[in-house]
CSV table of N, CA and C in Angstrom, one decimal:
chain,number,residue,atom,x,y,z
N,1,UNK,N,-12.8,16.5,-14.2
N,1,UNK,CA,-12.7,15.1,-13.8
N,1,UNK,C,-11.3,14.7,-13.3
N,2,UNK,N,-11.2,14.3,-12.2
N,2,UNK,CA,-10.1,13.8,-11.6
N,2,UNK,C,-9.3,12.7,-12.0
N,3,UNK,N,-8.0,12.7,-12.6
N,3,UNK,CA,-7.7,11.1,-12.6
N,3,UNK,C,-6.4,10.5,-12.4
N,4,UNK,N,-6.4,9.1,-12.5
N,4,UNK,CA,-5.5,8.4,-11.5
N,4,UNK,C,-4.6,7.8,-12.9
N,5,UNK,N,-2.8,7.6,-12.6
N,5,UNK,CA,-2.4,6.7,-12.8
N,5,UNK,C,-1.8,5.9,-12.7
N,6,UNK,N,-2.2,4.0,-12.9
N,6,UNK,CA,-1.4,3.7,-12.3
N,6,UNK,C,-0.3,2.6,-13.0
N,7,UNK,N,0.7,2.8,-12.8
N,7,UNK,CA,2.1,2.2,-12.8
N,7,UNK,C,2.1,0.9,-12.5
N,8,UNK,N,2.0,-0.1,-13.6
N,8,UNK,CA,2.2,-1.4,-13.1
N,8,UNK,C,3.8,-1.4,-13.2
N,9,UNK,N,4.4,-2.3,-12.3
N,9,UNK,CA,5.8,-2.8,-12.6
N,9,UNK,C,5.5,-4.2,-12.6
N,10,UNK,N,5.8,-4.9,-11.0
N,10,UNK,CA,6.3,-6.3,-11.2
N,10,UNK,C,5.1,-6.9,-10.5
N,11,UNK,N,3.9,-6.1,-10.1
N,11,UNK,CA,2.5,-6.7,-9.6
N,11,UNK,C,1.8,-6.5,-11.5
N,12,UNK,N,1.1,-7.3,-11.9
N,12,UNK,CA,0.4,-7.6,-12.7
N,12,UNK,C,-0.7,-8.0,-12.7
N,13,UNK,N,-1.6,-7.5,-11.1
N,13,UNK,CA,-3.0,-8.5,-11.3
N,13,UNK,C,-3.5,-7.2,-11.2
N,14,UNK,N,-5.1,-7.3,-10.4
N,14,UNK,CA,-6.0,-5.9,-10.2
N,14,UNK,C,-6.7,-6.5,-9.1
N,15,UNK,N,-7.1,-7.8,-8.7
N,15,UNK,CA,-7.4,-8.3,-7.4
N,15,UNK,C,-6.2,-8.0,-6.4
N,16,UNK,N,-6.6,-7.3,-5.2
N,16,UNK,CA,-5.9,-7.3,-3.9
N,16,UNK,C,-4.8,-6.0,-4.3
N,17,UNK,N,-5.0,-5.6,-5.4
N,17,UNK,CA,-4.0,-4.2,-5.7
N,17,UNK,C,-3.9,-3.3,-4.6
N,18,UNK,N,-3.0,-2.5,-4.5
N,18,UNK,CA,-3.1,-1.5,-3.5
N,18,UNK,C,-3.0,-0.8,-4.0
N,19,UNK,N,-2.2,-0.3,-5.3
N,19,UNK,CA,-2.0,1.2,-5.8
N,19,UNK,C,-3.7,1.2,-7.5
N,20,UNK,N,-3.8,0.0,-7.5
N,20,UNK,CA,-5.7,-0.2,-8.3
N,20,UNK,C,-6.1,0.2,-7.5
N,21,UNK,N,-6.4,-0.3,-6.3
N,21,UNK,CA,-8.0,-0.2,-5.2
N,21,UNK,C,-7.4,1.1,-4.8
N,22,UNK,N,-6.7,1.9,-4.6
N,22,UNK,CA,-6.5,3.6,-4.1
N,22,UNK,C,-6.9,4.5,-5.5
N,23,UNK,N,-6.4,4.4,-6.1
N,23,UNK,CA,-6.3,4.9,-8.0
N,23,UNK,C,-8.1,4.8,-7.7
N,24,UNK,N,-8.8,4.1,-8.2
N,24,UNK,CA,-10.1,3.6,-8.6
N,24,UNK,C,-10.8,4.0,-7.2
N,25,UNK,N,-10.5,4.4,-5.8
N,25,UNK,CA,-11.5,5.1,-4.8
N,25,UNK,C,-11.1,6.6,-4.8
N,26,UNK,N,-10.3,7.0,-5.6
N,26,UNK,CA,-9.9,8.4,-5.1
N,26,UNK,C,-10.3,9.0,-6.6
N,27,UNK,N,-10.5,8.4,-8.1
N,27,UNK,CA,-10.0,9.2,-8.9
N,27,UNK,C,-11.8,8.9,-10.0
N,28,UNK,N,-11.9,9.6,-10.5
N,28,UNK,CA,-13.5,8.9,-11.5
N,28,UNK,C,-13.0,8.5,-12.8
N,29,UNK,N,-11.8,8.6,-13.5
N,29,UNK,CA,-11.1,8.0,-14.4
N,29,UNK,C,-9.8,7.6,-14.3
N,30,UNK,N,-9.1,6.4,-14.6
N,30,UNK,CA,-7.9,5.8,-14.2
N,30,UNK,C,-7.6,5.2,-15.4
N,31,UNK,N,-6.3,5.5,-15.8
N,31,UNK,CA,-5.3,4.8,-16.8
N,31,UNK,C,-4.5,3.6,-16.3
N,32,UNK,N,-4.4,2.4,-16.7
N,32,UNK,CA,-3.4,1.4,-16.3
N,32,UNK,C,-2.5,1.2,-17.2
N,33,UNK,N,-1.3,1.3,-17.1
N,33,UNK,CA,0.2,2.2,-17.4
N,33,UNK,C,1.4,0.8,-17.4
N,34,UNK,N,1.9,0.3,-18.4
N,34,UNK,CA,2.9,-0.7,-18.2
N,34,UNK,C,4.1,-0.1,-19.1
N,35,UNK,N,5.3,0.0,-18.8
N,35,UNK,CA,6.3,1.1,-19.3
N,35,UNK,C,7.6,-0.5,-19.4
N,36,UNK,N,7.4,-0.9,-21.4
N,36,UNK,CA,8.7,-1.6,-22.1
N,36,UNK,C,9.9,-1.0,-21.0
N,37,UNK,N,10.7,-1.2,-20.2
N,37,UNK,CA,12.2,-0.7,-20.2
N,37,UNK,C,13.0,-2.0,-21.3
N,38,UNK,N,13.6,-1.3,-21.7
N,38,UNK,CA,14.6,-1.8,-22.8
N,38,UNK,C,15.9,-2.4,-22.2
N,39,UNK,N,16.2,-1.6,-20.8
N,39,UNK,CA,17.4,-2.7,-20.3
N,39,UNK,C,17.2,-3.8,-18.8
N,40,UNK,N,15.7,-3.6,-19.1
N,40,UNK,CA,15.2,-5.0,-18.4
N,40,UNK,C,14.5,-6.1,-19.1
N,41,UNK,N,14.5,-5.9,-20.3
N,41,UNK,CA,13.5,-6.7,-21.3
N,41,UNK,C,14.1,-6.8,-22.6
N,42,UNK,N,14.4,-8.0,-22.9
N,42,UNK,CA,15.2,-8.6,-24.2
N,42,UNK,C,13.9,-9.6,-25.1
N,43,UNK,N,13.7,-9.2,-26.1
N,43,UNK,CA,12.3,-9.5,-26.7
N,43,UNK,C,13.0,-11.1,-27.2
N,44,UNK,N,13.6,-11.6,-26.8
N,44,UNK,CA,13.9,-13.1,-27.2
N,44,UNK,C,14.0,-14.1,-26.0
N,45,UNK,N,13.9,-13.4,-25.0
N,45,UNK,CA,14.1,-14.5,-23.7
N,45,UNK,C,12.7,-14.8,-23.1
N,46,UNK,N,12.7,-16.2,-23.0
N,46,UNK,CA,11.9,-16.9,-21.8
N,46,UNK,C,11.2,-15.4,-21.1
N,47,UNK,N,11.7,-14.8,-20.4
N,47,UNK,CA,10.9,-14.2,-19.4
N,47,UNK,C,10.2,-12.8,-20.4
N,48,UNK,N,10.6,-12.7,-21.6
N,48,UNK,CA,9.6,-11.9,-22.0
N,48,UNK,C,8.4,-12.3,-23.0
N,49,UNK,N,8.6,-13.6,-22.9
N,49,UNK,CA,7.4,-14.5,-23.5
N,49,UNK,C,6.7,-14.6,-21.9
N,50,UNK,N,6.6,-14.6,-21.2
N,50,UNK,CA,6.3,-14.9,-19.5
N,50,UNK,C,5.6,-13.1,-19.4
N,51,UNK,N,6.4,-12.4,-19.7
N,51,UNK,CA,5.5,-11.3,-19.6
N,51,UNK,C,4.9,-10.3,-20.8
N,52,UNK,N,4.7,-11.2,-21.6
N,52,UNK,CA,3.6,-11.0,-22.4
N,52,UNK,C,2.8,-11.4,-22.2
N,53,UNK,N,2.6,-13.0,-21.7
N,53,UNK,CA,1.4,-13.9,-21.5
N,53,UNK,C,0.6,-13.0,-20.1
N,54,UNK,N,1.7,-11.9,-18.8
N,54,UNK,CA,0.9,-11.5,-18.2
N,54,UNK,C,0.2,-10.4,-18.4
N,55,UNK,N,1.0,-9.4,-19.2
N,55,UNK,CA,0.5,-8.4,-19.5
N,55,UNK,C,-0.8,-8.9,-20.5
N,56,UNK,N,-1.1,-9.7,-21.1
N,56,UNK,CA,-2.1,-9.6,-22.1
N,56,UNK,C,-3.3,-10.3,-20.9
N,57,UNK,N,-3.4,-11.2,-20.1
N,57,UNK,CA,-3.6,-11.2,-19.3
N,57,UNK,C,-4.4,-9.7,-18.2
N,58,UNK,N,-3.4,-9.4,-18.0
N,58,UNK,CA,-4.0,-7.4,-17.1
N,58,UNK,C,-4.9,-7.1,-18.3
N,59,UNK,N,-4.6,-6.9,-19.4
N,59,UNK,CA,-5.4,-6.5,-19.9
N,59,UNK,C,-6.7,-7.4,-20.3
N,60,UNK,N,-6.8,-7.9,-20.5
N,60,UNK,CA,-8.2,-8.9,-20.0
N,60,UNK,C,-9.2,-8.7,-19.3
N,61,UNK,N,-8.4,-8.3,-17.7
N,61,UNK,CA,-9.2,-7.8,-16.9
N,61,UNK,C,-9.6,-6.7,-16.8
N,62,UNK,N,-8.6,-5.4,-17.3
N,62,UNK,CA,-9.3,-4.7,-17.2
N,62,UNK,C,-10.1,-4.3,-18.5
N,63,UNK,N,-10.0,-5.4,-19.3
N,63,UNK,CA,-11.9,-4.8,-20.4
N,63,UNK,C,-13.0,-5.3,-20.1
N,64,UNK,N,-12.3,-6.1,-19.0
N,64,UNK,CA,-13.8,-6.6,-18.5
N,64,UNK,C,-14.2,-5.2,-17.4
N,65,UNK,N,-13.3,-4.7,-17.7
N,65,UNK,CA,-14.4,-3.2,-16.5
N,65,UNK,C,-13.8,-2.4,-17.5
N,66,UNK,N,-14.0,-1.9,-18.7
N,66,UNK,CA,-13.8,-1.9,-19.8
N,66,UNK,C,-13.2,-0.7,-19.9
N,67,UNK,N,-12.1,-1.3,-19.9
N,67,UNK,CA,-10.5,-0.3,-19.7
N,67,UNK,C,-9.8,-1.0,-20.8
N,68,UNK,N,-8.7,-0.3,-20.7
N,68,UNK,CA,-7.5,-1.0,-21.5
N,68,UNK,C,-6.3,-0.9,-20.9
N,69,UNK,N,-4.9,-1.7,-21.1
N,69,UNK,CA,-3.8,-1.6,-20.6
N,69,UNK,C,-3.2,-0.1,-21.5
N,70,UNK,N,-2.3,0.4,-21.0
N,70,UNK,CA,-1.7,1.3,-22.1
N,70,UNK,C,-0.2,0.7,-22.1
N,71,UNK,N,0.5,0.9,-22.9
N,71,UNK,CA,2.1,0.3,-22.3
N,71,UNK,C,2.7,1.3,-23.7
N,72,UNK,N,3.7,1.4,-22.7
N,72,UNK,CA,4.8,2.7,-23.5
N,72,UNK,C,6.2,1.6,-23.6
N,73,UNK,N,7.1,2.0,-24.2
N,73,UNK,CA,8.0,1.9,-24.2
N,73,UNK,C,9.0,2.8,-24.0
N,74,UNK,N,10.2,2.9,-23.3
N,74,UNK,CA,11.1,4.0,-22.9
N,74,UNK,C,11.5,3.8,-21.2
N,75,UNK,N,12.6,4.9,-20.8
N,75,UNK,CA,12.8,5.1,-19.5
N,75,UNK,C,11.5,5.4,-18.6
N,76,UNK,N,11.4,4.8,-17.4
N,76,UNK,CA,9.9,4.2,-17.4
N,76,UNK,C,9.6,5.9,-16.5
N,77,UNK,N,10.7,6.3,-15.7
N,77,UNK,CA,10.6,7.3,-15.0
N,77,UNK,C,9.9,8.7,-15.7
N,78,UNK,N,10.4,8.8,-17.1
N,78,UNK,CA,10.2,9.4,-18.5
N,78,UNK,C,9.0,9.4,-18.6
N,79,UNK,N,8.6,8.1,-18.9
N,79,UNK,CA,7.2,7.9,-19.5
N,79,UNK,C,6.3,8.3,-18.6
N,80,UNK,N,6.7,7.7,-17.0
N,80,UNK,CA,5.2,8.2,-16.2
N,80,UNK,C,5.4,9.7,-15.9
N,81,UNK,N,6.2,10.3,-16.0
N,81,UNK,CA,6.2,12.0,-15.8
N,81,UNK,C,5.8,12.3,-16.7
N,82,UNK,N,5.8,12.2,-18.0
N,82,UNK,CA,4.9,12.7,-18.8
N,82,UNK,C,3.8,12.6,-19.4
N,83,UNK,N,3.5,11.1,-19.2
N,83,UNK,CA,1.9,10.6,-19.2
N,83,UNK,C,1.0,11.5,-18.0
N,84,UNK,N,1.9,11.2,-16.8
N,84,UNK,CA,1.0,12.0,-15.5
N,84,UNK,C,1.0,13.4,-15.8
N,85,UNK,N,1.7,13.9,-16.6
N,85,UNK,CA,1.5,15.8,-16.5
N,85,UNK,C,0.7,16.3,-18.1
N,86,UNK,N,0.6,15.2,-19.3
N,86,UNK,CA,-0.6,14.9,-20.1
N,86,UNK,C,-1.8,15.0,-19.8
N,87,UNK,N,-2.2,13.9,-19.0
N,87,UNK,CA,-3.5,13.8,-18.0
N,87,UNK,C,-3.4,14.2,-16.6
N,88,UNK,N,-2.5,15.5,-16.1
N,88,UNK,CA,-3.4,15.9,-15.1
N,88,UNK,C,-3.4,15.1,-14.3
N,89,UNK,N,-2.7,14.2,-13.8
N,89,UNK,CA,-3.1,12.5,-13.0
N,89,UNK,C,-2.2,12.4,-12.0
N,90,UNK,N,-2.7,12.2,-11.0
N,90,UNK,CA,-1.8,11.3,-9.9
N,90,UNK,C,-1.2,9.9,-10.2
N,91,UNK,N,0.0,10.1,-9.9
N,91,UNK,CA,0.4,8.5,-10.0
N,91,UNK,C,0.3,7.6,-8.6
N,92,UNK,N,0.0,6.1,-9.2
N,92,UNK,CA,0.1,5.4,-8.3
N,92,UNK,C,0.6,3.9,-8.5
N,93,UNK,N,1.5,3.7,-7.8
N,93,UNK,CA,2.4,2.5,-7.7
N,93,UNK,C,2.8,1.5,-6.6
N,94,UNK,N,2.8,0.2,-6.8
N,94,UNK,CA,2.8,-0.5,-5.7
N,94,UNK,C,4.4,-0.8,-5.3
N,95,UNK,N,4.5,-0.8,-4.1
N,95,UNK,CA,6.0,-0.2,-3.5
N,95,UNK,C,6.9,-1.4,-4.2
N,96,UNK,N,8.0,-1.7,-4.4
N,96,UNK,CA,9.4,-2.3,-5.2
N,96,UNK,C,10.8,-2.4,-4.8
N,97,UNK,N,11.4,-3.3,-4.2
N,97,UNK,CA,12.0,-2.8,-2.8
N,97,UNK,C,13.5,-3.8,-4.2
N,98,UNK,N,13.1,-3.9,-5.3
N,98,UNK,CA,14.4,-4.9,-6.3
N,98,UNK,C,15.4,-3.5,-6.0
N,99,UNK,N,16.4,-4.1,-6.2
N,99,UNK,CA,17.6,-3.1,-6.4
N,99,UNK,C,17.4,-2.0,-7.2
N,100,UNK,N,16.7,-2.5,-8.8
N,100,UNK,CA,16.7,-1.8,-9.9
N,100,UNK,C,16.0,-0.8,-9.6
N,101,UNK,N,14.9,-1.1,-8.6
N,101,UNK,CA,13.6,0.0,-9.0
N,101,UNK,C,14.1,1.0,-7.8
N,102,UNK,N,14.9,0.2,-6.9
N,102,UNK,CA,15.2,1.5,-5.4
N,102,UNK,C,15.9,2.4,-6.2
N,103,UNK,N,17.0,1.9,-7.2
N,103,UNK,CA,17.5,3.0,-7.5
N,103,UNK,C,16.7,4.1,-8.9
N,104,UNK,N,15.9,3.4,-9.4
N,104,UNK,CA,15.3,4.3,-10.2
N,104,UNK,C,14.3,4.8,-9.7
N,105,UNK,N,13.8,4.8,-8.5
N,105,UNK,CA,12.5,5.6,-7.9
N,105,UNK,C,12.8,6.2,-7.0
């Protein structure tokens, strides 16, 4: 069985996805992947109450096509190299053009 994973960063929906709608035509099982970084995310600020409400959210949607979100915490580069060589999986990610991510990808 073939399978896909994919890498949310700072897209959070599954309508109009580009690296969902590739992942889910190419693969017959797909993981949806949200990776804690620790020096972008301070568990007391406004924006990580903002993205909790979206992440719980993603996952929503996908149990309605009855998936689940997975979310790691750690260096996010870390996490998807070894989730993807775990499962055998291609990764897939929607492009990120922030400073942070040019230089970590």
């Amino acid at each position: 069985m073939s399978h896909g994973l994919v890498w949310f960063r700072n897209d959070l929906r599954l309508a109009d996805n580009p690296a969902w709608a590739a992942a889910c035509s190419e693969h017959e099982s797909v993981t949806a992947l949200f990776v804690v970084d620790d020096r972008l995310c301070h568990p007391v600020s406004v924006r990580a109450g903002q993205l909790a409400a979206h992440l719980r959210s993603l996952d929503a949607g996908l149990a309605d096509l009855d998936g689940r979100l997975r979310v790691e915490r750690g260096d996010p580069a870390e996490v998807v190299a070894r989730l993807a060589a775990a499962l055998d999986a291609d990764v897939y990610l929607n492009r990120d053009v922030s400073p942070y991510a040019v230089a970590r990808d």
